PDB file of C-alpha atoms and ligand atoms in Angstrom:
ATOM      1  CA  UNK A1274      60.476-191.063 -86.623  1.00  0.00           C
ATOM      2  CA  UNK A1275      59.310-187.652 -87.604  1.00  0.00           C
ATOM      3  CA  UNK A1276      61.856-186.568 -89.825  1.00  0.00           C
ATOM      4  CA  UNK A1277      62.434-188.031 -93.224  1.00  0.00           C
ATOM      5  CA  UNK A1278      66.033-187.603 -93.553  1.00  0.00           C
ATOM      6  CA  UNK A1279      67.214-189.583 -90.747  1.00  0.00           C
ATOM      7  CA  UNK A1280      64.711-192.291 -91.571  1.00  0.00           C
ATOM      8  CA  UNK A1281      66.732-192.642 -94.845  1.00  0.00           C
ATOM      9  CA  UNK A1282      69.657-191.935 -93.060  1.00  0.00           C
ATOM     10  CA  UNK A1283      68.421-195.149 -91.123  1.00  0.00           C
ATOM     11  CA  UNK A1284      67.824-197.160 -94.266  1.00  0.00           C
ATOM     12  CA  UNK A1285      70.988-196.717 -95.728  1.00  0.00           C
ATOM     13  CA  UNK A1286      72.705-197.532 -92.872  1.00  0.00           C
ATOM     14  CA  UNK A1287      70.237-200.660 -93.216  1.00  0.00           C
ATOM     15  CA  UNK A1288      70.679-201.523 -96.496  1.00  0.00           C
ATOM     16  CA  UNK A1289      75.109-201.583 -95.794  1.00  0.00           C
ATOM     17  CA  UNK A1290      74.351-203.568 -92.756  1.00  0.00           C
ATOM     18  CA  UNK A1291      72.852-206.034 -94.754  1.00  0.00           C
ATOM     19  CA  UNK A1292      75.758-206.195 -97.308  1.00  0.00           C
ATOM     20  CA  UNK A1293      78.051-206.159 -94.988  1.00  0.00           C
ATOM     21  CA  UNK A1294      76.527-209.436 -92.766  1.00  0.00           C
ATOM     22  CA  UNK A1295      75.879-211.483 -96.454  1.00  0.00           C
ATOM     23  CA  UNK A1296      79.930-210.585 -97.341  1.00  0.00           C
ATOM     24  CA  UNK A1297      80.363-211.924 -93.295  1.00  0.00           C
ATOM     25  CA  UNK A1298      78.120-215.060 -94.041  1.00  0.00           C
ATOM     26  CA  UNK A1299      79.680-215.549 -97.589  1.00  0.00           C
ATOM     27  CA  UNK A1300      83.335-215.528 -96.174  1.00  0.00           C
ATOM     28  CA  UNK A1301      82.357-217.635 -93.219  1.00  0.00           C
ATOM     29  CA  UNK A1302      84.073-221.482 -94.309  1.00  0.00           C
ATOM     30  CA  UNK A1303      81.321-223.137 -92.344  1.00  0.00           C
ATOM     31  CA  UNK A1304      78.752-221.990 -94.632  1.00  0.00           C
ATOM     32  CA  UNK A1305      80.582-222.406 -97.592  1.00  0.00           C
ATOM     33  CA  UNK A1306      79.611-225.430 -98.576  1.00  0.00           C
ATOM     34  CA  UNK A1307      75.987-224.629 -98.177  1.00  0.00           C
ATOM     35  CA  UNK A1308      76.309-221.558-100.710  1.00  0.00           C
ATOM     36  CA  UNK A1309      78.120-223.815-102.929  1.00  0.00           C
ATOM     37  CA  UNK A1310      75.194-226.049-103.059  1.00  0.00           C
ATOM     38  CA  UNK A1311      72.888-222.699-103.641  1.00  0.00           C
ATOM     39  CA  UNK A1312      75.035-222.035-106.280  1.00  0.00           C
ATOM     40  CA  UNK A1313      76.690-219.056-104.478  1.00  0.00           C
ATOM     41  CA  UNK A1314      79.377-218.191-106.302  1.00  0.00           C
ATOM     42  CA  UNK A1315      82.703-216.282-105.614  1.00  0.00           C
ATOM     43  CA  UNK A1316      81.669-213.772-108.538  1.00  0.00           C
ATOM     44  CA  UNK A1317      78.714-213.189-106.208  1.00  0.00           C
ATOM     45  CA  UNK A1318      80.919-212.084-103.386  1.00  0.00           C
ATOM     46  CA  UNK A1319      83.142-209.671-105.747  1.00  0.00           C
ATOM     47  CA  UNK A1320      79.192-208.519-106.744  1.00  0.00           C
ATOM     48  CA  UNK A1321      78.634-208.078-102.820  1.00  0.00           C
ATOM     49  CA  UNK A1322      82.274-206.255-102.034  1.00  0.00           C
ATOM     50  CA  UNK A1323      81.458-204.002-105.211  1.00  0.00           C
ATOM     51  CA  UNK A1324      78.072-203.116-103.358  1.00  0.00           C
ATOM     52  CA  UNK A1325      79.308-202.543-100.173  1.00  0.00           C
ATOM     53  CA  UNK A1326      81.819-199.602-101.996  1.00  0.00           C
ATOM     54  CA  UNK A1327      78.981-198.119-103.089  1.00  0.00           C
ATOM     55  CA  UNK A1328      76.692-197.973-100.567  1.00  0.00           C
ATOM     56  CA  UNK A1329      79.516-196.794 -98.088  1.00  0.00           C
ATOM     57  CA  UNK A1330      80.186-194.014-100.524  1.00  0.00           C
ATOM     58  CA  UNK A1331      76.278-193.082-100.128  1.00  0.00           C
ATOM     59  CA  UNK A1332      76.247-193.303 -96.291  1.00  0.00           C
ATOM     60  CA  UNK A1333      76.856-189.660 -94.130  1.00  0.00           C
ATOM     61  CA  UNK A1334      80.408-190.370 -93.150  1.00  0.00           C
ATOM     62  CA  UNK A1335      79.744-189.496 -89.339  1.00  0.00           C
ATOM     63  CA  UNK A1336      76.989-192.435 -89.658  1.00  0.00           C
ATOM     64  CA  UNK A1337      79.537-194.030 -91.514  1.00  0.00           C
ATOM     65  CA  UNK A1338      82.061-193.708 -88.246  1.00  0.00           C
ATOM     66  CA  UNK A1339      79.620-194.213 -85.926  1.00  0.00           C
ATOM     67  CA  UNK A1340      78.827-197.351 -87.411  1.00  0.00           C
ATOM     68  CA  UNK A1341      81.773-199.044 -88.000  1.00  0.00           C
ATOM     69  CA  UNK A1342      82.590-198.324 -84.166  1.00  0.00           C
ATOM     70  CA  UNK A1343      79.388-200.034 -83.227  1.00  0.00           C
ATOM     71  CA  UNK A1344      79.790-202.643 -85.927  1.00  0.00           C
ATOM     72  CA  UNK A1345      83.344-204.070 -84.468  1.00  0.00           C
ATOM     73  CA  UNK A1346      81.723-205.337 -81.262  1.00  0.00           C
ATOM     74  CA  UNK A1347      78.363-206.265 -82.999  1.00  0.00           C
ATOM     75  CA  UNK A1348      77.904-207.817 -86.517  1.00  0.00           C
ATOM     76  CA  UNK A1349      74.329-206.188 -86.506  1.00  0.00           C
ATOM     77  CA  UNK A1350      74.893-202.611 -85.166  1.00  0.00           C
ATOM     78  CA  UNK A1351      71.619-201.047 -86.010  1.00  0.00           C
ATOM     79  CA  UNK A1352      68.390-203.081 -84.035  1.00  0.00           C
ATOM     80  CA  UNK A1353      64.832-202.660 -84.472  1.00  0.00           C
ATOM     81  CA  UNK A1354      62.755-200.717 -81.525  1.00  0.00           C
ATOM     82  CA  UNK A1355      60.088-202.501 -81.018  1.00  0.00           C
ATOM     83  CA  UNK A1356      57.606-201.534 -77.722  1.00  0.00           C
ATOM     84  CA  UNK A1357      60.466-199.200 -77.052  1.00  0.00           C
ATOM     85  CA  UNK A1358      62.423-202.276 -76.257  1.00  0.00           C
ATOM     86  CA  UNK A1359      66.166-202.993 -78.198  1.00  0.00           C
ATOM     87  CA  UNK A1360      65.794-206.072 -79.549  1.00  0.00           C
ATOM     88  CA  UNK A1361      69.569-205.912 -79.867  1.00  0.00           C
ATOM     89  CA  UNK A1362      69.630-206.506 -76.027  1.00  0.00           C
ATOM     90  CA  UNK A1363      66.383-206.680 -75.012  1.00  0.00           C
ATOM     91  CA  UNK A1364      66.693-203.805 -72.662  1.00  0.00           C
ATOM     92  CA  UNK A1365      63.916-201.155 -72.309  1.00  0.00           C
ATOM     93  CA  UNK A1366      64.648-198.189 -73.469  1.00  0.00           C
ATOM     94  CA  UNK A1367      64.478-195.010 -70.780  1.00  0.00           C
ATOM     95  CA  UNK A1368      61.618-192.430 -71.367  1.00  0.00           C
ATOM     96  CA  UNK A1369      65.134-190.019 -72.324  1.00  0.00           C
ATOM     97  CA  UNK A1370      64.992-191.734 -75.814  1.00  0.00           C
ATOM     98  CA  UNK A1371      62.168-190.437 -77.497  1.00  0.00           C
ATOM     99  CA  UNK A1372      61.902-190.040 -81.322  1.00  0.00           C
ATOM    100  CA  UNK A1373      59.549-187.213 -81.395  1.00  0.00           C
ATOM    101  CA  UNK A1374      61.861-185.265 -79.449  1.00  0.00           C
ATOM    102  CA  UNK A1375      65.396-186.615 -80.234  1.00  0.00           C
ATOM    103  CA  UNK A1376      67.930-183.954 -82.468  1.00  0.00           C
ATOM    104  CA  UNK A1377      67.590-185.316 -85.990  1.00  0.00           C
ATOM    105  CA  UNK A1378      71.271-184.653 -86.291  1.00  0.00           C
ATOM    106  CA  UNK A1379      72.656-187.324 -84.522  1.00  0.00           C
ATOM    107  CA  UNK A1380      71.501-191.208 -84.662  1.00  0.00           C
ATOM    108  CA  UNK A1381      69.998-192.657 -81.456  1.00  0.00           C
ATOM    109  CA  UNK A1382      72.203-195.328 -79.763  1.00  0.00           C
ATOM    110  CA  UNK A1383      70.911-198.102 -76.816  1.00  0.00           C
ATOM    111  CA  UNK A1384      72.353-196.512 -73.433  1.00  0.00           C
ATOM    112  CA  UNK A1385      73.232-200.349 -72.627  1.00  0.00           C
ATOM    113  CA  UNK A1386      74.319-202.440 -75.876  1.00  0.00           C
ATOM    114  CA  UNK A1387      75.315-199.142 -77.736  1.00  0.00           C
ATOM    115  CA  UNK A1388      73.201-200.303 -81.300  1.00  0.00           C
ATOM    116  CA  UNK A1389      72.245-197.984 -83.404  1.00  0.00           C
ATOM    117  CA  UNK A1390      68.276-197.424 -82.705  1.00  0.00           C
ATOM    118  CA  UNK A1391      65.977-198.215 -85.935  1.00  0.00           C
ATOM    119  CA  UNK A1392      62.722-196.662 -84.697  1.00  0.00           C
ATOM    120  CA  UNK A1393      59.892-197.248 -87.077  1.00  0.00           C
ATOM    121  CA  UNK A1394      57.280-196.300 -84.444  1.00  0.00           C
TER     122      UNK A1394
HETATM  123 ZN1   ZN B1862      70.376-202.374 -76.699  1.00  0.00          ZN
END
């Protein structure tokens, strides 16, 4: 990834991805118990809802759109690249998809699971 600002774009997409799936794991009852025991509190979740404001406030609202859209169908919507395989689906990725080359402007999606594309490479 070449250019700067969509690798931070990236990260902050990231970083709200990971709010959003501890808020999922927090509300889910069957790990409830288990937080309780870590001492997970629901102040902790109000901490995590308050978080997930902010960061959505700090994300480009086309990313934001985009990854909402992806995020309904898939609780993780933005996958590593790793080999220039998805490891949201495993699929390899067609030559097409190329960093280097790609318009920094828009966020690179799998052609078959439709993740957003985290390319560290
Ligand atoms: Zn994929």
């Amino acid at each position: 990834m070449s250019d700067g600002r969509t690798l931070e774009r990236l990260q902050k997409l990231s970083h709200l991805q990971d709010i959003e799936l501890m808020i999922r794991e927090a509300e889910d009852t069957k790990t409830k118990q288990r937080e309780e025991e870590m001492g997970f509190t629901l102040q902790g979740l109000e901490k995590l809802r308050a978080a997930r404001e902010k960061w959505r406030n700090q994300v480009d609202p086309k990313d934001l759109r985009v990854f909402d859209r992806i995020a309904k169908r898939h609780p993780r919507a933005i996958v590593p690249v790793e080999d220039r395989i998805c490891l949201g689906c495993y699929m390899a990725l067609p030559t097409s998809i190329n960093p280097a080359t790609a318009d920094p402007d828009r966020l690179m999606t799998c052609e078959n699971c439709g993740r957003i594309l985290f390319w560290l490479e």
